[in-house]
PDB file of C-alpha atoms in Angstrom:
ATOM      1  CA  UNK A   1      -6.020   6.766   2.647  1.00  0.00           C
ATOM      2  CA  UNK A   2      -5.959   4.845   5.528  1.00  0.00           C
ATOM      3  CA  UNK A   3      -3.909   6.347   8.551  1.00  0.00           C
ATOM      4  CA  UNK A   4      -2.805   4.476  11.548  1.00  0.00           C
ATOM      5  CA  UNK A   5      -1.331   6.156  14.769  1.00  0.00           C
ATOM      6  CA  UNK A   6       0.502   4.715  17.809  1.00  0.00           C
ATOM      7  CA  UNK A   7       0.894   5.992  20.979  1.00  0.00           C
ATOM      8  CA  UNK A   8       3.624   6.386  23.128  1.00  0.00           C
ATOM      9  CA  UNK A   9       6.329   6.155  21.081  1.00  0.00           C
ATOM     10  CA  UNK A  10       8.840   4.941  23.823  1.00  0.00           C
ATOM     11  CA  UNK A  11       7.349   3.283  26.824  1.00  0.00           C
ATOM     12  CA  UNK A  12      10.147   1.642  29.633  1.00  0.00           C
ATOM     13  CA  UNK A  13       8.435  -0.589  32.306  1.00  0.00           C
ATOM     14  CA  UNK A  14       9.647  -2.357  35.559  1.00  0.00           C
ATOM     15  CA  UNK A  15      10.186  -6.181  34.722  1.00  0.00           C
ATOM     16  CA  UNK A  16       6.358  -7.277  35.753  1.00  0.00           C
ATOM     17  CA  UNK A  17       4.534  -4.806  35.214  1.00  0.00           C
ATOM     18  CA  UNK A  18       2.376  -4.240  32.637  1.00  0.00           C
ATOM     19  CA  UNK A  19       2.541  -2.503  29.259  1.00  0.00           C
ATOM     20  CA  UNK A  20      -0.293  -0.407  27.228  1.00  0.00           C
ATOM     21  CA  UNK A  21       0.467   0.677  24.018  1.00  0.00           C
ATOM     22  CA  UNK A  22      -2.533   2.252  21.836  1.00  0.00           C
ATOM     23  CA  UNK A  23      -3.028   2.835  18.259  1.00  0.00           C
ATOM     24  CA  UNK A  24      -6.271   4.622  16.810  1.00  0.00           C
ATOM     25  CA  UNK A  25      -7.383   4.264  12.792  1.00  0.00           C
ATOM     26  CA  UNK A  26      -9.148   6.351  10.428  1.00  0.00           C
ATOM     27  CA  UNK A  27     -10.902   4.249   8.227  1.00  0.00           C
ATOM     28  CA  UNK A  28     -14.407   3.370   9.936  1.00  0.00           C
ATOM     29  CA  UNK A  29     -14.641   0.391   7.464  1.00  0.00           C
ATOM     30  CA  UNK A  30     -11.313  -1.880   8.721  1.00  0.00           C
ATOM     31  CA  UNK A  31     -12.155  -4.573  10.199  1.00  0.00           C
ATOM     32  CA  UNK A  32      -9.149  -6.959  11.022  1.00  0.00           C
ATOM     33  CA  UNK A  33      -6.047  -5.544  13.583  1.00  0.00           C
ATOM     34  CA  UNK A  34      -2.794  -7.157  14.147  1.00  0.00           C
ATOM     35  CA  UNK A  35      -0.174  -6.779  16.349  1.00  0.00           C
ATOM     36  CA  UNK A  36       3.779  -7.137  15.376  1.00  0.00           C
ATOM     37  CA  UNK A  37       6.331  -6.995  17.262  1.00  0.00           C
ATOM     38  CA  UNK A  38       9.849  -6.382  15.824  1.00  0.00           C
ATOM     39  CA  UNK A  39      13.426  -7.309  17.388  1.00  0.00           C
ATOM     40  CA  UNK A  40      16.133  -5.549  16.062  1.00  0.00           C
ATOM     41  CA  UNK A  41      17.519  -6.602  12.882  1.00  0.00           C
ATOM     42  CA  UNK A  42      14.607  -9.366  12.556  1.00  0.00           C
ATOM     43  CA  UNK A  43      11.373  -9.954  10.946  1.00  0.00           C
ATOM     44  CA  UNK A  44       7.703  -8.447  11.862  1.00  0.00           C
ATOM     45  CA  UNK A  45       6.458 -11.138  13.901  1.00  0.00           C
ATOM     46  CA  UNK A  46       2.642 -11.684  14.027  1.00  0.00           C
ATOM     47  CA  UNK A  47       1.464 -12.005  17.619  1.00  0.00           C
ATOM     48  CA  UNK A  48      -1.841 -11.331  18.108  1.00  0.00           C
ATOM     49  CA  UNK A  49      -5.230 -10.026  16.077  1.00  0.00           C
ATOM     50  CA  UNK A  50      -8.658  -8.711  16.154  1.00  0.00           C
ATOM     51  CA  UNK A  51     -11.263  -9.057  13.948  1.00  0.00           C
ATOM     52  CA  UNK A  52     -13.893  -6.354  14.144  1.00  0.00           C
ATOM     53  CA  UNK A  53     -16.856  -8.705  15.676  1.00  0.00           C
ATOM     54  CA  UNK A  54     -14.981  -9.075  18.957  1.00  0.00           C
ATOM     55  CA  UNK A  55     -14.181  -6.690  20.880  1.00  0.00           C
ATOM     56  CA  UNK A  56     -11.649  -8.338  22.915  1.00  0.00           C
ATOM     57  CA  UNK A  57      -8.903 -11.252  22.506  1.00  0.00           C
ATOM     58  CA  UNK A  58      -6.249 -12.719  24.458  1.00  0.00           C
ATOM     59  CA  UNK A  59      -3.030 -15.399  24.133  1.00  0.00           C
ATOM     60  CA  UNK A  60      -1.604 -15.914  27.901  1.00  0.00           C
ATOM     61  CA  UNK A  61       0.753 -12.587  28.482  1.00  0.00           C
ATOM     62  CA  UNK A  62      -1.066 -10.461  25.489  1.00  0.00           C
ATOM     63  CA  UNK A  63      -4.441  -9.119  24.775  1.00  0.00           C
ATOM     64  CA  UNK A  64      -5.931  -6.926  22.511  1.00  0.00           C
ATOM     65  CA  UNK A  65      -8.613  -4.903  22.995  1.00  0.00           C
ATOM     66  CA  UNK A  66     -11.002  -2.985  20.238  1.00  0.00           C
ATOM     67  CA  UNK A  67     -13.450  -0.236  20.520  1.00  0.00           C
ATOM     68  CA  UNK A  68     -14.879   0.651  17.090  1.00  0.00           C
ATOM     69  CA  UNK A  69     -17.112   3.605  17.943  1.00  0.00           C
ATOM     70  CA  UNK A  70     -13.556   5.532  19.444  1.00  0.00           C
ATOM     71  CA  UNK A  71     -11.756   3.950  16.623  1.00  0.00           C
ATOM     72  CA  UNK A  72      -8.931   2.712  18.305  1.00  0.00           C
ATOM     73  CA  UNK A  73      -7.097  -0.812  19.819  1.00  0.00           C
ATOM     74  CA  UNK A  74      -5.084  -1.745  22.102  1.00  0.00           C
ATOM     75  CA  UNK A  75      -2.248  -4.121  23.111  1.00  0.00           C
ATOM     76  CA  UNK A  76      -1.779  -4.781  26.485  1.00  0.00           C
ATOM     77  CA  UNK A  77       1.147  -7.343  27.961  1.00  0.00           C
ATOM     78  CA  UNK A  78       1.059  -8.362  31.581  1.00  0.00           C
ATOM     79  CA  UNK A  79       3.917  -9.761  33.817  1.00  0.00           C
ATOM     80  CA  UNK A  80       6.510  -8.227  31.533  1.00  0.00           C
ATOM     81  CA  UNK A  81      10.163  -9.845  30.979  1.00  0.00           C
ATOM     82  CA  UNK A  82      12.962  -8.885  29.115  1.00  0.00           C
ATOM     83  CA  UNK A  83      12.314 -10.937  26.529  1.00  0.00           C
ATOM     84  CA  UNK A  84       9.592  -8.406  25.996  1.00  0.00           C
ATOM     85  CA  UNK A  85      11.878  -5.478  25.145  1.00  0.00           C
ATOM     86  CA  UNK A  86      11.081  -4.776  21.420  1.00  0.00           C
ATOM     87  CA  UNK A  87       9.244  -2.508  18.227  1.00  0.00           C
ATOM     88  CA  UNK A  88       5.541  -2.988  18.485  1.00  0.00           C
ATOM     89  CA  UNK A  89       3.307  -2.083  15.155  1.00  0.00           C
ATOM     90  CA  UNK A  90       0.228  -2.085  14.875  1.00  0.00           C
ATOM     91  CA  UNK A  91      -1.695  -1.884  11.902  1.00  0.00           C
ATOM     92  CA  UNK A  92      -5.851  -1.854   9.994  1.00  0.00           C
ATOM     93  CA  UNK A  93      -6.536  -3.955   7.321  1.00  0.00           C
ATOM     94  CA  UNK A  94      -8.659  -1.981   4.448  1.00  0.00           C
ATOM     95  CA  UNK A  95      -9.680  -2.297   0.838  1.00  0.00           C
ATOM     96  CA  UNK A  96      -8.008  -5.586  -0.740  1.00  0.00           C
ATOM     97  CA  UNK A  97      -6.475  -6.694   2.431  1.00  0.00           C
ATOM     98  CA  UNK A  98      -3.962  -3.996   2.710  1.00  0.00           C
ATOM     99  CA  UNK A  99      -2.491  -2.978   6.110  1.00  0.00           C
ATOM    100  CA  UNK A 100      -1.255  -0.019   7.302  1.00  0.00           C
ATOM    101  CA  UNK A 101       1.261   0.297   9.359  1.00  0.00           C
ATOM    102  CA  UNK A 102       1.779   2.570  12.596  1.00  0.00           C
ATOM    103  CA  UNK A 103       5.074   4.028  12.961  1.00  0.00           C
ATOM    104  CA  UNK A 104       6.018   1.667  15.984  1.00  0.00           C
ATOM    105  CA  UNK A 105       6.532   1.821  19.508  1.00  0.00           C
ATOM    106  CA  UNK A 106       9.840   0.928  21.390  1.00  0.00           C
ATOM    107  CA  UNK A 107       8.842  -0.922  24.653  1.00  0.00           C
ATOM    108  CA  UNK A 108      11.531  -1.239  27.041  1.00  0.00           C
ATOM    109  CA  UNK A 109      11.465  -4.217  30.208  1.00  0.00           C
ATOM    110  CA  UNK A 110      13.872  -2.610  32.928  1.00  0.00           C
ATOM    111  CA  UNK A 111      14.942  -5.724  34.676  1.00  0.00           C
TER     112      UNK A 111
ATOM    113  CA  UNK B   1       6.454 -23.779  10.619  1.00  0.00           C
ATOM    114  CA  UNK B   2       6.821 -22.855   7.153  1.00  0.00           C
ATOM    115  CA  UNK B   3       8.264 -19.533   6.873  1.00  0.00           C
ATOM    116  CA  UNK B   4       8.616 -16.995   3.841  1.00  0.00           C
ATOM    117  CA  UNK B   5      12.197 -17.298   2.851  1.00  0.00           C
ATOM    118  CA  UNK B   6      13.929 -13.866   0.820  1.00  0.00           C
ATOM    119  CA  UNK B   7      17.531 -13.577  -0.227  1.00  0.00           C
ATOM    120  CA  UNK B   8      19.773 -11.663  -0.529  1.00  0.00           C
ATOM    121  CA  UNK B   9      20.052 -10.925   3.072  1.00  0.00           C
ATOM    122  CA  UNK B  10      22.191  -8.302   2.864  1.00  0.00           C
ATOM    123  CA  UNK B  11      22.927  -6.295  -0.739  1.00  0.00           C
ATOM    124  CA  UNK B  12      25.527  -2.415  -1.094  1.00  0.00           C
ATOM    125  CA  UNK B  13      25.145  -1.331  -4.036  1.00  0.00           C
ATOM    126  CA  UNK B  14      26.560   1.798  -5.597  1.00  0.00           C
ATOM    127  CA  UNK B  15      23.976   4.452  -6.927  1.00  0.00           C
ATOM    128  CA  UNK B  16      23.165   4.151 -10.279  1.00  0.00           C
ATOM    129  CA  UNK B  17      23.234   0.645  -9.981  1.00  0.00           C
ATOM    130  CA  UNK B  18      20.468  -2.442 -10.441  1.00  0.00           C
ATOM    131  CA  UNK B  19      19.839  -4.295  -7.869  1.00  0.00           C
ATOM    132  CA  UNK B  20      17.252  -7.502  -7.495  1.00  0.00           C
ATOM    133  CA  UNK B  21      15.711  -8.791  -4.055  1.00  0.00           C
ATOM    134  CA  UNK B  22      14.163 -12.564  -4.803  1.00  0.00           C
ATOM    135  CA  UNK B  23      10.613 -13.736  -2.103  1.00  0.00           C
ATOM    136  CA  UNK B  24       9.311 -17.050  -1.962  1.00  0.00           C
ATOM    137  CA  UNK B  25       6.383 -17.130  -0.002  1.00  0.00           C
ATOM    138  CA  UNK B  26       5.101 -19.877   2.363  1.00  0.00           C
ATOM    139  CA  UNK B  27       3.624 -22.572   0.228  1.00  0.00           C
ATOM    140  CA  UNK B  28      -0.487 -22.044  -0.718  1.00  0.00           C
ATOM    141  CA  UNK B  29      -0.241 -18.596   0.112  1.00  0.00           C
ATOM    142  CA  UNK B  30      -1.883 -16.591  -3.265  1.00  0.00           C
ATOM    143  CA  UNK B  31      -1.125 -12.875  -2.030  1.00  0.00           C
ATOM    144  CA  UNK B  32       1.794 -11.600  -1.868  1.00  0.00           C
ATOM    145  CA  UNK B  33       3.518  -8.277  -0.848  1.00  0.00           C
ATOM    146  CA  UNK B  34       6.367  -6.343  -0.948  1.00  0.00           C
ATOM    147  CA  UNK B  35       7.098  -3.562   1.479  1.00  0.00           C
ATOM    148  CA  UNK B  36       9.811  -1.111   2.234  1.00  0.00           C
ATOM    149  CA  UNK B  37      10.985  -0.245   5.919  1.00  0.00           C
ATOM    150  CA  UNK B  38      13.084   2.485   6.386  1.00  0.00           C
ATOM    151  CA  UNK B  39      14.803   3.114   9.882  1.00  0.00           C
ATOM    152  CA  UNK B  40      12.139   3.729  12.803  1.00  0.00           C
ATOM    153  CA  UNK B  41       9.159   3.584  10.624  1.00  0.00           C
ATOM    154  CA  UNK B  42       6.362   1.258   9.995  1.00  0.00           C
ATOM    155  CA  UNK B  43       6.392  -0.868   6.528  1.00  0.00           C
ATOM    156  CA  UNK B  44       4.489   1.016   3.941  1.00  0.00           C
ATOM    157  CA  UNK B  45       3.604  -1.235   1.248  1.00  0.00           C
ATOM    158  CA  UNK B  46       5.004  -1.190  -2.417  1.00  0.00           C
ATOM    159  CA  UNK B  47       3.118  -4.262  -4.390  1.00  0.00           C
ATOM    160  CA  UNK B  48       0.516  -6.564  -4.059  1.00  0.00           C
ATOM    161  CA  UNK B  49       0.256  -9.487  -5.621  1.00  0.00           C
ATOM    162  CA  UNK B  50      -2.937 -12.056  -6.055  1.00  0.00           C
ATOM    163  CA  UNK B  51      -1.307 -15.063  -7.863  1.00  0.00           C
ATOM    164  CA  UNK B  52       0.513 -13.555 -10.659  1.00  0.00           C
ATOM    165  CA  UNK B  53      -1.399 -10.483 -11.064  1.00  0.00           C
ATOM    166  CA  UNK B  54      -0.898  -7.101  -9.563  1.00  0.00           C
ATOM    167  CA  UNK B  55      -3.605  -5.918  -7.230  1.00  0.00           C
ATOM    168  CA  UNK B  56      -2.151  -2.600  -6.294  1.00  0.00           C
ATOM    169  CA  UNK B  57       1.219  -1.017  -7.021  1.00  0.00           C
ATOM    170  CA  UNK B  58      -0.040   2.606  -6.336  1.00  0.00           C
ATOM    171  CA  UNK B  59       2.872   3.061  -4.016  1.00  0.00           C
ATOM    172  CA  UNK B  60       5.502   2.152  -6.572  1.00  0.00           C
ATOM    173  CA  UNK B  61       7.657   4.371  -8.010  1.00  0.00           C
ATOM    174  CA  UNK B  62       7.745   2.897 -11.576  1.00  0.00           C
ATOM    175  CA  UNK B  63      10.322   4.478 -13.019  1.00  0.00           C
ATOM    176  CA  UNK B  64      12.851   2.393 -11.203  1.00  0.00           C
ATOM    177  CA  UNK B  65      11.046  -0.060  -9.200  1.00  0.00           C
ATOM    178  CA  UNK B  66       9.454  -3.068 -11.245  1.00  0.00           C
ATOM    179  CA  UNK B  67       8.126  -5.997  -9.822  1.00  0.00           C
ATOM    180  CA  UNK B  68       6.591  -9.546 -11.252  1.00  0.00           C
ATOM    181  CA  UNK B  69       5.505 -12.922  -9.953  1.00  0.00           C
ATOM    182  CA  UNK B  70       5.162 -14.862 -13.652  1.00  0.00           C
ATOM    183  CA  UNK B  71       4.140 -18.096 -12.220  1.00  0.00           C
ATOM    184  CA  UNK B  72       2.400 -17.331  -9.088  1.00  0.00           C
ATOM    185  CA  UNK B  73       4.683 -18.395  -6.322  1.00  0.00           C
ATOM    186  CA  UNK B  74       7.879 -16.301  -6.096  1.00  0.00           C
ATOM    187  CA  UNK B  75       8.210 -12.841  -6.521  1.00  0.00           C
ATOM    188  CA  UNK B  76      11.320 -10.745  -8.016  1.00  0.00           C
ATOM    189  CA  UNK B  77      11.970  -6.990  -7.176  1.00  0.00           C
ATOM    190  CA  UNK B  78      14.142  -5.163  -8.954  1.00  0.00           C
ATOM    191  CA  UNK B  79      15.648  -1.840  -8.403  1.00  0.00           C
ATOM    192  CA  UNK B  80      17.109   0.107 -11.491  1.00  0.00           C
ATOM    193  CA  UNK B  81      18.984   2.665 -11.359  1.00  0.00           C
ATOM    194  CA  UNK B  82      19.079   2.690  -7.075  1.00  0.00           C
ATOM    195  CA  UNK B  83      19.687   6.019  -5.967  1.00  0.00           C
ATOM    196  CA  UNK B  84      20.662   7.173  -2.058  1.00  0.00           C
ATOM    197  CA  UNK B  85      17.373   7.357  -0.801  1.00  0.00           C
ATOM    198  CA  UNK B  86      16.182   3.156  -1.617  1.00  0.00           C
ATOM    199  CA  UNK B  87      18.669   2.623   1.075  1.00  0.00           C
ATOM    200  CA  UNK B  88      16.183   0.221   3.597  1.00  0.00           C
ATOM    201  CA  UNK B  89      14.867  -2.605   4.150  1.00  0.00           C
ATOM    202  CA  UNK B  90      12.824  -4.231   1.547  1.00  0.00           C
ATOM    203  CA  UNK B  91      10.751  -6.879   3.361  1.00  0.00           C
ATOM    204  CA  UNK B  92       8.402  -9.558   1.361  1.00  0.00           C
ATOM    205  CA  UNK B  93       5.178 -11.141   3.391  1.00  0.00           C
ATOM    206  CA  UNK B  94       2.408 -13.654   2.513  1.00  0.00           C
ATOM    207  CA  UNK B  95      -0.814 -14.445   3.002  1.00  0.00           C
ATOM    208  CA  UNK B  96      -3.706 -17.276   2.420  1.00  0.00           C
ATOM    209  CA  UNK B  97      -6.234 -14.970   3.985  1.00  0.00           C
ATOM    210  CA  UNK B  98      -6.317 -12.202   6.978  1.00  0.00           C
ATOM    211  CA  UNK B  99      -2.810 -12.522   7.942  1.00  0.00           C
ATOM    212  CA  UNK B 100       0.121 -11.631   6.382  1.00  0.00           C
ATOM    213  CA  UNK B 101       3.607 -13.758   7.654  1.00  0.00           C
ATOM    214  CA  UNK B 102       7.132 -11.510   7.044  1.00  0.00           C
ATOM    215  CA  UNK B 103      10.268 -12.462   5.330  1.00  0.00           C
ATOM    216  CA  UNK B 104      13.734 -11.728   7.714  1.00  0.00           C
ATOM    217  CA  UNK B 105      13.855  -8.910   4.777  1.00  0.00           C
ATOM    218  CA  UNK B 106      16.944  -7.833   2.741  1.00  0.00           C
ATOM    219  CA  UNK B 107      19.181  -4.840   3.803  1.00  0.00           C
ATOM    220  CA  UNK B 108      19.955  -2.303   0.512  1.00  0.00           C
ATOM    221  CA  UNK B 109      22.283   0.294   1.132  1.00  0.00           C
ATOM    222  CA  UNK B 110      23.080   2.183  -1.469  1.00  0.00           C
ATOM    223  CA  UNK B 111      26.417   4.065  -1.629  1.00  0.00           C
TER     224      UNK B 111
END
């Protein structure tokens, strides 16, 4: 089955800097990536995809990049804020639109 | 913004017990899928749902976990006889094509 790994699993940052979090996928036929985040006690939040054809996509603070031959993508926030501070999952889309899920990673915004 | 809506919010139930969790997805949206989060993890997913029909339930333990959709818009979950372990949370998301939108997600702890 599909597997779907995130890395680090805790990552604090200074409020404005910028935050890297990487995930890497097994399954050299997914083709569509989202990005979640997750506040505590809330819902899964959609923030930002990728669809295999690109290799890189951006919405103001957040981008995502995607390198298919390495098998892995990328979410990367700039000018962090506290607001920030939250569960990021990734997660690869495979067979009849099934994700999987990475196991999350806690960012931290040290204000 | 149209949002999926799930209730209860919030269910204890003693072991042994049935429990039901109730989705209604955001309106037009044909897939549908229950998942399970448990504590620090990702959301692995339990059933899928195209319209009323099942498109995967490999991940379901069927012995106590049924699921239906009779009329293609919401979605009932039930839980029978819950034991110690089902205690997470048992989030329901939707989808009209690539992405999927969350539910806040219902809280089971099981006593």
């Amino acid at each position: 089955g599909e597997n779907v790994e995130q890395h680090p699993s805790t990552l604090s940052v200074q409020e404005g800097d910028s935050a890297v979090i990487k995930c890497t996928y097994s399954d050299s036929a997914s083709n569509y990536f989202p990005w979640y985040k997750q506040e505590l006690g809330k819902r899964p939040q959609l923030i930002i995809d990728i669809r295999s054809n690109v290799g890189e996509k951006k919405d103001q603070r957040i981008a995502v990049t995607l390198n298919k031959t390495a098998k892995h993508f990328s979410l990367h926030i700039t000018e962090t804020q506290p607001e920030d501070s939250a569960v990021y999952f990734c997660a690869a889309r495979y067979g009849n639109n099934r994700l999987a899920f990475g196991k999350g990673n806690q960012v931290v915004v040290i204000p | 913004e149209a949002e999926v809506a799930q209730s209860p919010r919030y269910k204890i139930t003693e072991k042994s017990q049935a429990v039901a969790f109730w989705c209604d997805p955001i309106s037009g949206h044909a897939t549908l899928y229950w998942y399970r989060q448990i504590l620090g993890q990702g959301p692995e997913l339990l059933v899928q749902f195209q319209d009323e029909s099942v498109v995967d339930d490999s991940q379901l333990p069927k012995d106590r976990f049924s699921a239906e959709r009779l009329k293609g818009v919401d979605s009932t979950l039930k839980i029978q006889p819950a034991e110690l372990g089902d205690s997470a949370m048992y989030l329901c998301a939707s989808s009209s094509s690539y992405e999927q939108y969350f539910g806040p997600g219902t809280r089971l702890t099981v006593t």
